[in-house]
Short mmCIF file of C-alpha atoms in Angstrom, two decimals:
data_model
loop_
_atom_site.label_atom_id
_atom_site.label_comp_id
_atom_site.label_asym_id
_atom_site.label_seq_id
_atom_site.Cartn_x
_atom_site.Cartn_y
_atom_site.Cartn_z
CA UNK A 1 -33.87 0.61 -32.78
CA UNK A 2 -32.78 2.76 -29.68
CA UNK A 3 -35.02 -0.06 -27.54
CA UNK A 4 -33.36 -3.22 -29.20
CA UNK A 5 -29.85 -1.97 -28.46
CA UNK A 6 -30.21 -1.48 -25.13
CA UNK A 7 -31.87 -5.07 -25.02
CA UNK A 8 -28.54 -6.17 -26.46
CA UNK A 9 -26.82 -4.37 -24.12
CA UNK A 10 -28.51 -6.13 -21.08
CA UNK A 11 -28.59 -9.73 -22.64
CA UNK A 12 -24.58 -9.35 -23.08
CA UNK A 13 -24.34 -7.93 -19.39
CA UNK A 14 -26.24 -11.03 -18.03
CA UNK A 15 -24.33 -13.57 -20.53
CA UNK A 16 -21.26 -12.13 -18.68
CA UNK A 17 -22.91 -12.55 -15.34
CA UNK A 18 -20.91 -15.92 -14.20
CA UNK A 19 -17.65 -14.45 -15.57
CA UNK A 20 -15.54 -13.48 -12.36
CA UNK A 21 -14.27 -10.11 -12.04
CA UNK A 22 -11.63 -9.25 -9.85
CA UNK A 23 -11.28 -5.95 -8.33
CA UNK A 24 -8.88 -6.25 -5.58
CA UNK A 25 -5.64 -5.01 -6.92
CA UNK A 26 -4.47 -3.04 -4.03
CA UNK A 27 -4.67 -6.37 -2.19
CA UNK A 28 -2.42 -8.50 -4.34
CA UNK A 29 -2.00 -8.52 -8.08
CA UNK A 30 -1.19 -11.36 -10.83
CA UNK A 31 2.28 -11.69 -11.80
CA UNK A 32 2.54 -10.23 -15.54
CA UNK A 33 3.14 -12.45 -18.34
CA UNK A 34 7.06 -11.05 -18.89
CA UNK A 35 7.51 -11.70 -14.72
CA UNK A 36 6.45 -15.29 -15.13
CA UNK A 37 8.96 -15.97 -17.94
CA UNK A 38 11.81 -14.28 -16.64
CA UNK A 39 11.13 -16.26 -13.32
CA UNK A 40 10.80 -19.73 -15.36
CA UNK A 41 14.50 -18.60 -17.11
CA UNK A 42 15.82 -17.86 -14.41
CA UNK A 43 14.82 -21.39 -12.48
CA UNK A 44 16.03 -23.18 -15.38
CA UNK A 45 19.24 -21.46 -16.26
CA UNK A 46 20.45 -19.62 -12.82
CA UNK A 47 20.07 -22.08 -10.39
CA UNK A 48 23.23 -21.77 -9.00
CA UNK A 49 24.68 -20.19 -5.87
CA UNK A 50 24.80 -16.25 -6.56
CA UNK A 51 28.29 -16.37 -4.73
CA UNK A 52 29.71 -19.37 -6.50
CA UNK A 53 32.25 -18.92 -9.50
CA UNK A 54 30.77 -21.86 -11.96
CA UNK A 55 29.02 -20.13 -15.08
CA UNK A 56 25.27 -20.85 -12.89
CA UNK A 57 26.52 -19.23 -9.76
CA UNK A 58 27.64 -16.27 -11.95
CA UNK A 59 24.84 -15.93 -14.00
CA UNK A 60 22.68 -15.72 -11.28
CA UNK A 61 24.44 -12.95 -9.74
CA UNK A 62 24.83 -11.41 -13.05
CA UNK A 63 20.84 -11.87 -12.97
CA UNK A 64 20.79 -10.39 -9.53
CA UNK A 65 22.95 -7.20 -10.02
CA UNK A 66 20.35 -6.62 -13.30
CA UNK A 67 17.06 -6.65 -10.83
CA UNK A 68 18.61 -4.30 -8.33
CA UNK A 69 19.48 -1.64 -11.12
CA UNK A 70 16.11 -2.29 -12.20
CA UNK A 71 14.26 -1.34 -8.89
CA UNK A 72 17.10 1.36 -8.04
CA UNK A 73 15.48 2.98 -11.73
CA UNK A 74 12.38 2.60 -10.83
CA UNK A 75 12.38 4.82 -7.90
CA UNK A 76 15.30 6.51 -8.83
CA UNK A 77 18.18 6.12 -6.74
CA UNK A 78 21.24 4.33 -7.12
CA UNK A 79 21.51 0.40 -7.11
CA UNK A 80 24.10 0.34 -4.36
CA UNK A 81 20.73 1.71 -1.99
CA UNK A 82 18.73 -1.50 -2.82
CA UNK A 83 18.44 -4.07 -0.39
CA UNK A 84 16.53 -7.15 -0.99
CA UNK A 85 13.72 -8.46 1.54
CA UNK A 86 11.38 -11.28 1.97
CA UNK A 87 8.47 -8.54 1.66
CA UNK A 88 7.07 -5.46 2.65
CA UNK A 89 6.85 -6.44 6.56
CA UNK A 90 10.33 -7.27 6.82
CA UNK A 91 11.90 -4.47 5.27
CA UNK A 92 9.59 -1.86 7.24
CA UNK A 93 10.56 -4.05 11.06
CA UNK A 94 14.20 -3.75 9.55
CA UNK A 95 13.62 0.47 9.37
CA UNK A 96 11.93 0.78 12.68
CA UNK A 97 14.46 -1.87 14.71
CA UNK A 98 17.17 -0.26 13.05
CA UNK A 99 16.22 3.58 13.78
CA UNK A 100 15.75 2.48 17.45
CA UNK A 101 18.74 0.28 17.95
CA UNK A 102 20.96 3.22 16.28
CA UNK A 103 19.60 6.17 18.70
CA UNK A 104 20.74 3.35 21.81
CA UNK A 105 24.07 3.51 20.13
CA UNK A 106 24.57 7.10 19.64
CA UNK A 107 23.04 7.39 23.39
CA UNK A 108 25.65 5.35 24.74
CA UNK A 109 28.56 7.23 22.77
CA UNK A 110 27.43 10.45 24.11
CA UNK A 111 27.88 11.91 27.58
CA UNK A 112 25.12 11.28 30.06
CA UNK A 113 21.92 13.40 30.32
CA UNK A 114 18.48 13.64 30.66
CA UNK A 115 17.95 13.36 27.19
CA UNK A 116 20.57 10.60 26.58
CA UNK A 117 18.26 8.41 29.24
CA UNK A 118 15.33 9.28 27.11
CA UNK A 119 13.74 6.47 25.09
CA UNK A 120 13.85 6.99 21.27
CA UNK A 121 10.54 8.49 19.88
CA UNK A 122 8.82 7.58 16.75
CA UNK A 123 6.47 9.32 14.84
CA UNK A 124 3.98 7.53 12.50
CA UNK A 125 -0.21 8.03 11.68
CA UNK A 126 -2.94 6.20 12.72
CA UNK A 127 -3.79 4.57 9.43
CA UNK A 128 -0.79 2.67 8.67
CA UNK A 129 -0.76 -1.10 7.62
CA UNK A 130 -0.03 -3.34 10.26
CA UNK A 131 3.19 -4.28 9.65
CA UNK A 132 4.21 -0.89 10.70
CA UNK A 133 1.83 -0.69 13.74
CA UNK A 134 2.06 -4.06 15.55
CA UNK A 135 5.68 -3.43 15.22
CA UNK A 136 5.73 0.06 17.17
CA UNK A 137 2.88 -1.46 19.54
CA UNK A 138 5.22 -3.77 20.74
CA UNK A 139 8.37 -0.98 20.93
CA UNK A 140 6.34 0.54 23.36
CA UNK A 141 4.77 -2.77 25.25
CA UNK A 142 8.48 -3.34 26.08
CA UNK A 143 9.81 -0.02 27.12
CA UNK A 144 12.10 0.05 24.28
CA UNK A 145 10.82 3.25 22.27
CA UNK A 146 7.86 5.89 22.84
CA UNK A 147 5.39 6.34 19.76
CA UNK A 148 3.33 8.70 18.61
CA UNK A 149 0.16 7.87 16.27
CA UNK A 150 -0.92 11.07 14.79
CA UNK A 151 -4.83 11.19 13.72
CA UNK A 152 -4.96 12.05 9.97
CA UNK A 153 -7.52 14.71 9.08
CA UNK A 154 -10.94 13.86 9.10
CA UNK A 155 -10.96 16.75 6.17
CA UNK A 156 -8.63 15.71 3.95
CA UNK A 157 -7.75 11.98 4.97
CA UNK A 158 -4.20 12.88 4.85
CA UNK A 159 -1.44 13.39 7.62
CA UNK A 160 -0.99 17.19 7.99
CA UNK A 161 3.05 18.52 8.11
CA UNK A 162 1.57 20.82 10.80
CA UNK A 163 1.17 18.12 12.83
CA UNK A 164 3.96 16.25 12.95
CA UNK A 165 6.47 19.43 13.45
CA UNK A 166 4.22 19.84 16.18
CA UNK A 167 4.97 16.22 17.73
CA UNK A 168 8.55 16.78 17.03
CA UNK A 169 10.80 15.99 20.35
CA UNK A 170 14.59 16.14 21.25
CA UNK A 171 14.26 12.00 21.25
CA UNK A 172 12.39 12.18 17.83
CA UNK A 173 14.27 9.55 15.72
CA UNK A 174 12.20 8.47 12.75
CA UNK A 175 9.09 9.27 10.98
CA UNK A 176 7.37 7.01 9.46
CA UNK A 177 4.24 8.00 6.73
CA UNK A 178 2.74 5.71 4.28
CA UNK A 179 2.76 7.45 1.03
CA UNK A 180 -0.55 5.99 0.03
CA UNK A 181 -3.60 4.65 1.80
CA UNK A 182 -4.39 1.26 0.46
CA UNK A 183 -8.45 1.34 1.86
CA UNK A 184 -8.55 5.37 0.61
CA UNK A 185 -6.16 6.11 -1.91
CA UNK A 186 -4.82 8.62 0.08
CA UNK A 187 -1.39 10.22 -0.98
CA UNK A 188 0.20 11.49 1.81
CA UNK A 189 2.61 14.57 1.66
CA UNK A 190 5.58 13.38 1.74
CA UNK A 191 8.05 15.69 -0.25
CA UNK A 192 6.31 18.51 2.11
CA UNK A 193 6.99 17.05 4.88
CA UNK A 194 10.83 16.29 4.15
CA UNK A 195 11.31 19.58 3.13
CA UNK A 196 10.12 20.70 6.74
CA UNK A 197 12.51 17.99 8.38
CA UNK A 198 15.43 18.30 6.84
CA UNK A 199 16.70 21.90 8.16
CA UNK A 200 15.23 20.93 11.61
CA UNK A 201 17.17 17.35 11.32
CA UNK A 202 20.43 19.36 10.17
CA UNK A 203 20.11 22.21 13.28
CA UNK A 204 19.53 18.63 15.81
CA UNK A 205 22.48 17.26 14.52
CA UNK A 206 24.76 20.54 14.73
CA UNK A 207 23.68 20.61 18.38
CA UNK A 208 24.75 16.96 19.18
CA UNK A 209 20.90 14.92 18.35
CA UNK A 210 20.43 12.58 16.79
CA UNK A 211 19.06 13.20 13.22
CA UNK A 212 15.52 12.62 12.11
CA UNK A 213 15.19 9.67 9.58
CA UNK A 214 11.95 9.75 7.59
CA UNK A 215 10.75 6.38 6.29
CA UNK A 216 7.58 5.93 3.86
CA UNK A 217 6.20 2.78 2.58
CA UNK A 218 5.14 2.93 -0.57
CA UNK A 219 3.69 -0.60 -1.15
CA UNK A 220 0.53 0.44 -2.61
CA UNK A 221 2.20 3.46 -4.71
CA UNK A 222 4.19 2.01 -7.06
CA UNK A 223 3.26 1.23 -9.91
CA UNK A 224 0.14 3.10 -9.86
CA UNK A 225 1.61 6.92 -9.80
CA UNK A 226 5.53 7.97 -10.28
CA UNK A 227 7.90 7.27 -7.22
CA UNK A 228 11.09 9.16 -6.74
CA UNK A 229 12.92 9.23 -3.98
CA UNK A 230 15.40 12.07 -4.87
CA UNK A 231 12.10 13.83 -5.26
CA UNK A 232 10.42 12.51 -1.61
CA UNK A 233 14.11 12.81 -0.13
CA UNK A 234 13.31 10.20 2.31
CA UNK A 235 15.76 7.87 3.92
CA UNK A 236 14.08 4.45 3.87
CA UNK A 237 11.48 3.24 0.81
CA UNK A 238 9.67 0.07 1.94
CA UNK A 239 9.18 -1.88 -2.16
CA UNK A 240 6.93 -4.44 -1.71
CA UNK A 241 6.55 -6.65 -5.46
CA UNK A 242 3.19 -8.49 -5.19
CA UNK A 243 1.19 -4.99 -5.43
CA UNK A 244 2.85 -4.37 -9.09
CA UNK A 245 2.30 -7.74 -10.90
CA UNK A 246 5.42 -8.98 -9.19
CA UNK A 247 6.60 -12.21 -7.24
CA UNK A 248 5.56 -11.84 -3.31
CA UNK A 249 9.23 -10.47 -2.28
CA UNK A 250 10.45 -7.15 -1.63
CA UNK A 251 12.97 -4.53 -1.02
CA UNK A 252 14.18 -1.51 0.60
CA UNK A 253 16.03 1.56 -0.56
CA UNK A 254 18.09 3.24 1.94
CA UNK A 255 19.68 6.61 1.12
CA UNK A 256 23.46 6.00 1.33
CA UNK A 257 23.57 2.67 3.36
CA UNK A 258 25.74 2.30 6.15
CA UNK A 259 26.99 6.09 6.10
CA UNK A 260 24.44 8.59 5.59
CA UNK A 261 21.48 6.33 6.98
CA UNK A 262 21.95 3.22 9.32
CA UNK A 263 20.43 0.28 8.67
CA UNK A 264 21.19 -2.84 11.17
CA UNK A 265 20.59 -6.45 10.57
CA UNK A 266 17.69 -8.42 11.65
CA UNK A 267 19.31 -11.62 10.75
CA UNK A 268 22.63 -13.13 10.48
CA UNK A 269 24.49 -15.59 8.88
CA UNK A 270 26.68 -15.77 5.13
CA UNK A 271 27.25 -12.21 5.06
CA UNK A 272 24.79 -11.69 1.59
CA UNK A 273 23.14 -8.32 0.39
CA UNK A 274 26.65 -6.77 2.41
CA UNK A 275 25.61 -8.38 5.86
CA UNK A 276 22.58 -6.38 5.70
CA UNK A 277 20.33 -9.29 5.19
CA UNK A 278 22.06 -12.51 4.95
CA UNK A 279 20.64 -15.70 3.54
CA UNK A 280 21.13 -17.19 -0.21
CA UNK A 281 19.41 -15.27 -2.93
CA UNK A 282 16.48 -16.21 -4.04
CA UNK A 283 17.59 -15.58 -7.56
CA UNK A 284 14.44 -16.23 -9.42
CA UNK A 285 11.98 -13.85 -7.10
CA UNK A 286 14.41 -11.21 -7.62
CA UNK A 287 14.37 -11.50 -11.02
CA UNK A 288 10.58 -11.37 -11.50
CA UNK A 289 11.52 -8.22 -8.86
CA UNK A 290 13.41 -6.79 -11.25
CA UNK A 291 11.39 -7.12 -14.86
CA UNK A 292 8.11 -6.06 -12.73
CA UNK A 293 10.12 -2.88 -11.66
CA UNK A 294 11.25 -2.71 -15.39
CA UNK A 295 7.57 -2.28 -16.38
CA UNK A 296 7.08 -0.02 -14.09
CA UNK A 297 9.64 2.19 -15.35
CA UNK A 298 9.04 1.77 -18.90
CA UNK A 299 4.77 2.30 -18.80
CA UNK A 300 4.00 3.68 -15.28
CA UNK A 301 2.20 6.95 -17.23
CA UNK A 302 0.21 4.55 -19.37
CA UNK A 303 -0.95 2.40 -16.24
CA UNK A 304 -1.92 5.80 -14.13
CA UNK A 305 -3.80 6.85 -17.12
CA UNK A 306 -6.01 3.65 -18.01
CA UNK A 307 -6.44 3.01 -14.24
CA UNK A 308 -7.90 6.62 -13.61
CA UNK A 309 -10.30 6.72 -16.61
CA UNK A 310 -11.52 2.94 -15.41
CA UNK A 311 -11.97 4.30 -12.01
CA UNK A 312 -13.48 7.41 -13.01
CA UNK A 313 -16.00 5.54 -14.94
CA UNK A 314 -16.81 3.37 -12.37
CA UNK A 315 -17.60 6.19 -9.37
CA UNK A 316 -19.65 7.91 -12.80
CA UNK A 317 -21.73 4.33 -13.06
CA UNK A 318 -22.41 4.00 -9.46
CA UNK A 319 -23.17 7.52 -9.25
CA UNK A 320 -25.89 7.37 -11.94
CA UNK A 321 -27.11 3.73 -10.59
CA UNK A 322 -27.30 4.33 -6.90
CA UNK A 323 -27.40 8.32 -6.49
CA UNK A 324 -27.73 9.11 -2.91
CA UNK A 325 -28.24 5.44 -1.55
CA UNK A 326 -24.31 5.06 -1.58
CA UNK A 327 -21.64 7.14 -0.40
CA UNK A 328 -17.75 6.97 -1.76
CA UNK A 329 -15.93 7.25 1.37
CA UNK A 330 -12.04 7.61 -0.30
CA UNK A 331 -13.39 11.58 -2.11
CA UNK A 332 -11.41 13.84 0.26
CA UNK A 333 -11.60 17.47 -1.49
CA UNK A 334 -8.54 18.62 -2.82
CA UNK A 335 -6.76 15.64 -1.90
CA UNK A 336 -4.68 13.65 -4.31
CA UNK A 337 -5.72 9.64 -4.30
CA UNK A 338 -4.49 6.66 -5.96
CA UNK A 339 -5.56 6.06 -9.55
CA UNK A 340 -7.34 2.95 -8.94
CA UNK A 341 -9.00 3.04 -5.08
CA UNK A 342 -12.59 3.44 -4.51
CA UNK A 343 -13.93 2.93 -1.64
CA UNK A 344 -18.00 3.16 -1.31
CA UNK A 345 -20.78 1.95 1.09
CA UNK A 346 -24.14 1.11 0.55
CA UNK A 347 -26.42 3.20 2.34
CA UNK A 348 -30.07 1.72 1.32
CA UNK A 349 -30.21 -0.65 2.88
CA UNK A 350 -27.88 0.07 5.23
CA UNK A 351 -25.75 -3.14 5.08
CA UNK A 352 -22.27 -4.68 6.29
CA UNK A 353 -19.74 -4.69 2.94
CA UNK A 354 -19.31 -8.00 3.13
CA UNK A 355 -23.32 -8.90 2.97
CA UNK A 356 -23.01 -6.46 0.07
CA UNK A 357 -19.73 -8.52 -1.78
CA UNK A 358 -21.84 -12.27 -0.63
CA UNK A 359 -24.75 -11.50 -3.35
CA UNK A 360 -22.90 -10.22 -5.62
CA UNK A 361 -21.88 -13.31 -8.54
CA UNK A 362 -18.69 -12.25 -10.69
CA UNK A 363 -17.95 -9.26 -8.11
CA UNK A 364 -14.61 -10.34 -6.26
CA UNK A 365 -13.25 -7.47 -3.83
CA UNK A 366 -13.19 -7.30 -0.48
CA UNK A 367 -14.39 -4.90 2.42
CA UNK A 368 -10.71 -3.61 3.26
CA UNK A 369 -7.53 -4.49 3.56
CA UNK A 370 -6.82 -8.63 3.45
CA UNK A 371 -4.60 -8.02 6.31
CA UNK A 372 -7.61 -7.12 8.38
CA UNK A 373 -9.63 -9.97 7.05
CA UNK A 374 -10.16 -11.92 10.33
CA UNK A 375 -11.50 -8.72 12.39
CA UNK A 376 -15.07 -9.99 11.27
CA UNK A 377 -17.48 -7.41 10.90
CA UNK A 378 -15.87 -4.52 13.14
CA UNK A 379 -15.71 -1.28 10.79
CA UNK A 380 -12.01 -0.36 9.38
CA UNK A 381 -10.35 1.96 11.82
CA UNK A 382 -8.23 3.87 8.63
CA UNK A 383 -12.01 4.54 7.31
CA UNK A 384 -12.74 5.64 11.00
CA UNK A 385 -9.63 7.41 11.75
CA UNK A 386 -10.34 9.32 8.30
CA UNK A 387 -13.78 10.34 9.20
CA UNK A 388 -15.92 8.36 7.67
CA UNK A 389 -19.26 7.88 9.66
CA UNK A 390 -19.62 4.03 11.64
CA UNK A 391 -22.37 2.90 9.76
CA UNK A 392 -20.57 3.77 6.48
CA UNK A 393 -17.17 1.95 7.63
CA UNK A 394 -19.38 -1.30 8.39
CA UNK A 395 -20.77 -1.07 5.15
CA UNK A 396 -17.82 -0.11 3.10
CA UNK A 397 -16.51 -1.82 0.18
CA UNK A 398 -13.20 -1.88 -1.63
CA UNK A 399 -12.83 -1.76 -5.25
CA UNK A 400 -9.40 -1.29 -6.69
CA UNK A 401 -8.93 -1.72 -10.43
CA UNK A 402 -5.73 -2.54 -12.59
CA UNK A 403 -4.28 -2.79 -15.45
CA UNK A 404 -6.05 -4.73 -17.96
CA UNK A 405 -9.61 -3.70 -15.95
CA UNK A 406 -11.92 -2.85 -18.82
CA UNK A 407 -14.84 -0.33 -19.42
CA UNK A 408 -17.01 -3.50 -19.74
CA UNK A 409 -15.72 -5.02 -16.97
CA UNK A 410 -17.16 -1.82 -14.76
CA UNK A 411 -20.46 -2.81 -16.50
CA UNK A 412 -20.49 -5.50 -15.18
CA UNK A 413 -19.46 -5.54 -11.59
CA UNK A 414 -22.10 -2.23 -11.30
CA UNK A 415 -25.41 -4.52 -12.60
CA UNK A 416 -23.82 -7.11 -9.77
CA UNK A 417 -23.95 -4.78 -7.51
CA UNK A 418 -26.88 -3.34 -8.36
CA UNK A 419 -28.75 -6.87 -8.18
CA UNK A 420 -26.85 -7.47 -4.98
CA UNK A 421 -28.78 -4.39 -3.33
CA UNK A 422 -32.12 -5.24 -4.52
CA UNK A 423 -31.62 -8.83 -3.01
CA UNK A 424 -30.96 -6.94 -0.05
CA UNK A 425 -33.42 -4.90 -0.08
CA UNK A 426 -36.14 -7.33 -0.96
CA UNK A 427 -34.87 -9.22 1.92
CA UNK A 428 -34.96 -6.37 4.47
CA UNK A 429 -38.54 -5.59 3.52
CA UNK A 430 -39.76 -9.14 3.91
CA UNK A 431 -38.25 -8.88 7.16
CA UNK A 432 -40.41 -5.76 8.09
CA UNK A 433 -43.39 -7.82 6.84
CA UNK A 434 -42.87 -10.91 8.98
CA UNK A 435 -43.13 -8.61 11.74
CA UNK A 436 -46.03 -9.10 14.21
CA UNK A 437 -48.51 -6.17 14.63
#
C-alpha cells in the first residue's frame, strides 16, 4: 500500500513536470487580481487630467489622494510624506542628488572653512542594488561627493552599526542601508542604527553641521515583513510597487517634506506632486499603487506566514534531497532574513547556477538579481561581499517564493532540480571518460 502511494506520488510529480513554476518573486511579481481591476476602472472612468475641474479630472485626483493614503498606511506615516516616482531608481537618485545638492547649499550659507570646502560624504554598504551604487560611483567620478562602501559582515551578512559610527565624518550627510538584501534575505538593522544617529545628528546640528539623513530602500521588504517608518525613524523610504504584486511605479516617503528633510527636484515642469516631481499623473499606476499597498496593509501577517512555512519547506526538501552536495548561502546565524529568499549552490558537481536553472524544465528563477543579468557568468559580488566562498557564488541560485507558492509546487521544482543535477552529473562523468589515458 505504502509502495503504491509513493508510486502515485511520483507519477503526479512527473505529470506536473511541463507545468512552469516560477520562483523569482524578489525579481518582479504579477500584479494581483484586485490591482488589475482597479487599474482597468481607473483607465476607463479617470482618464482625465488630475488638475482639471470636469468630474474625470476630479475623480482622478480624488483616485490619486486615495492611493497616497493608502501607501502613507502602509508604512505608516502620513500621506502628506508620499511622493510619487516612476520607480525605485528614481526615487533613490532623487535621495542621494538631493542630500548632496542640500549640504552645497548649507555650505554656501555658512562662513568659510575647512570643513565648508569639504565635499559632502555618503555612507552606504557594499551590497546595495545598483540604482544606489552607479549613482554614488558617479558622485565621486565627478568630484561632487566622497563615498564610503562599508563591507557587510562576512558573519552575519548584515551591515554592523559599529561600523558605520565608525565611518562617521564632520561632512557625513546621508546614510544610505538597504533594509533587505534581495540575493540573501538579509534584514539590515535599521531601527539600531537610527537610534545611534539621531543624538549624534542632533549634537552636529547644535554645533552648526549639517544633520545626518538616513535613507533605506526597502524595495524588496514590503510586503514580505511589516514596514514602519515611525518605527525605522528614517528620513527617506525608497517604495518600489512591482516587488508587491503592484504596477512597475513607485514612491518615496520623506519625513516632513520640505522642512524637516529636503528633498530637491530632479525634474521640472507643471509644478505636480508640490514641484517635487512634476509631470501629469499617471492616474491609473497609482491606483494599482495604492490597492497593492492596501493589501499589504490589510494581510501582510498572512503573506509573512505562508511565505516562511513555503520556504522553510523548501530548504527542509533540498536538505533531505541533496545533503551536503549543496550549500544555502543566505543562512547567516542569528540573522533575521526575508520570508521568502533562498539562496543555494550546487556543490556536486560543482556547477555555474545558471547551467544548474538550463536543465531544469518547469524551474524558472534566476542566479541573482535581474539587474545583474548581463554580467554573464562572473559570481555576485553581494554573495562575495557577504562571504560566501567563489565557487559557491558561481554556482548560486535564487529561489524566492510568494504568495500563492504551494507545498506542491516545492515538490516539484526540488525533483527538477534534482534531475537537473544528475544530468549534470552524468555529463561531467562522461567527460572524465572521454579522457585519453
Amino acid at each position: 500500500m505504502a509502495e503504491n502511494k509513493e508510486k502515485k506520488n511520483q507519477e503526479d510529480i512527473e505529470n506536473h513536470s511541463t507545468r512552469r513554476i516560477y520562483l523569482d518573486y524578489n525579481a518582479t511579481t504579477p500584479a494581483s487580481a484586485e490591482v488589475v481591476r482597479a487599474v482597468t476602472e481607473a483607465l476607463k472612468e479617470a482618464w482625465g487630467n488630475p488638475s482639471s475641474s470636469y468630474s474625470a479630472g476630479c475623480m482622478a485626483k480624488q483616485l490619486i489622494d486615495k492611493a497616497r493614503a493608502n501607501i502613507a498606511n502602509m508604512v505608516g506615516g502620513k500621506p502628506e510624506d508620499i511622493i510619487f516616482t516612476s520607480g525605485g531608481t528614481e526615487a533613490n537618485n532623487m535621495v542621494l542628488f538631493s542630500a548632496v545638492e542640500q549640504f552645497s547649499l548649507r555650505a554656501k550659507e555658512r562662513s568659510s572653512n575647512s570643513i565648508d570646502k569639504a565635499l559632502p560624504h555618503i555612507i552606504t554598504s557594499n551590497v546595495e542594488h545598483d540604482s544606489i551604487v552607479l549613482p554614488l560611483q558617479h558622485l565621486q567620478r565627478a568630484h561632487k561627493a566622497e563615498v564610503t562602501f562599508l563591507p557587510v559582515s562576512t558573519t552575519t551578512g548584515r551591515v554592523e552599526v559599529d561600523d558605520v559610527i565608525a565611518a562617521l565624518r564632520p561632512d557625513t550627510c546621508l546614510v544610505s542601508v538597504m533594509l533587505a538584501n534581495n540575493e540573501t534575505g538579509v534584514i539590515m538593522p535599521l531601527g539600531e542604527l537610527s537610534r545611534r544617529l539621531s543624538p549624534i545628528s542632533k549634537q552636529r546640528v547644535s554645533q552648526g553641521l549639517a544633520p545626518i539623513l538616513l535613507h533605506t530602500d526597502a524595495a524588496q521588504a514590503l510586503g514580505k515583513i511589516s514596514v514602519n517608518v515611525q518605527e525605522l525613524q528614517v528620513h527617506y523610504l525608497t517604495i518600489v510597487g512591482h516587488k508587491f504584486y503592484g504596477p512597475r511605479i513607485g514612491a518615496l516617503y520623506v519625513r516632513g517634506i520640505g522642512h524637516q528633510t529636503p528633498l530637491l527636484p530632479m525634474l521640472f515642469g507643471g509644478g505636480q506632486e508640490r514641484n517635487y516631481r512634476p509631470g501629469t499623473e499617471n492616474t491609473p499606476m497609482i491606483v494599482g499603487l495604492g490597492k497593492a499597498a492596501e493589501l499589504v496593509s490589510l494581510h501582510c501577517a498572512a503573506y509573512e506566514s505562508h511565505m516562511r512555512e513555503v520556504r522553510d519547506y523548501l530548504e527542509q526538501r533540498l536538505q533531505a534531497i541533496f545533503s551536503d552536495r549543496i550549500r544555502f548561502n543566505s543562512h547567516f546565524p542569528g540573522t533575521e532574513r526575508l520570508p521568502n529568499t533562498c539562496s543555494v549552490s550546487l556543490l556536486k558537481p560543482s556547477v555555474l547556477g545558471r547551467e544548474w536553472l538550463a536543465h531544469c524544465h518547469s524551474l524558472q528563477a534566476s542566479v541573482g538579481a535581474a539587474c545583474h543579468s548581463d554580467r554573464g557568468d562572473s559570481p555576485s559580488h553581494v554573495l562575495l561581499n557577504s562571504g560566501v566562498p567563489r565557487e559557491s557564488a558561481r554556482g548560486a541560485v535564487r529561489l524566492s517564493v510568494g504568495r500563492e507558492t504551494s507545498r506542491e509546487d516545492i515538490d516539484i521544482i526540488v525533483k527538477d532540480l534534482e534531475q537537473a543535477a544528475e544530468k549534470l552529473e552524468n555529463k561531467e562523468s562522461s567527460k572524465k571518460d572521454l579522457k585519453p589515458c
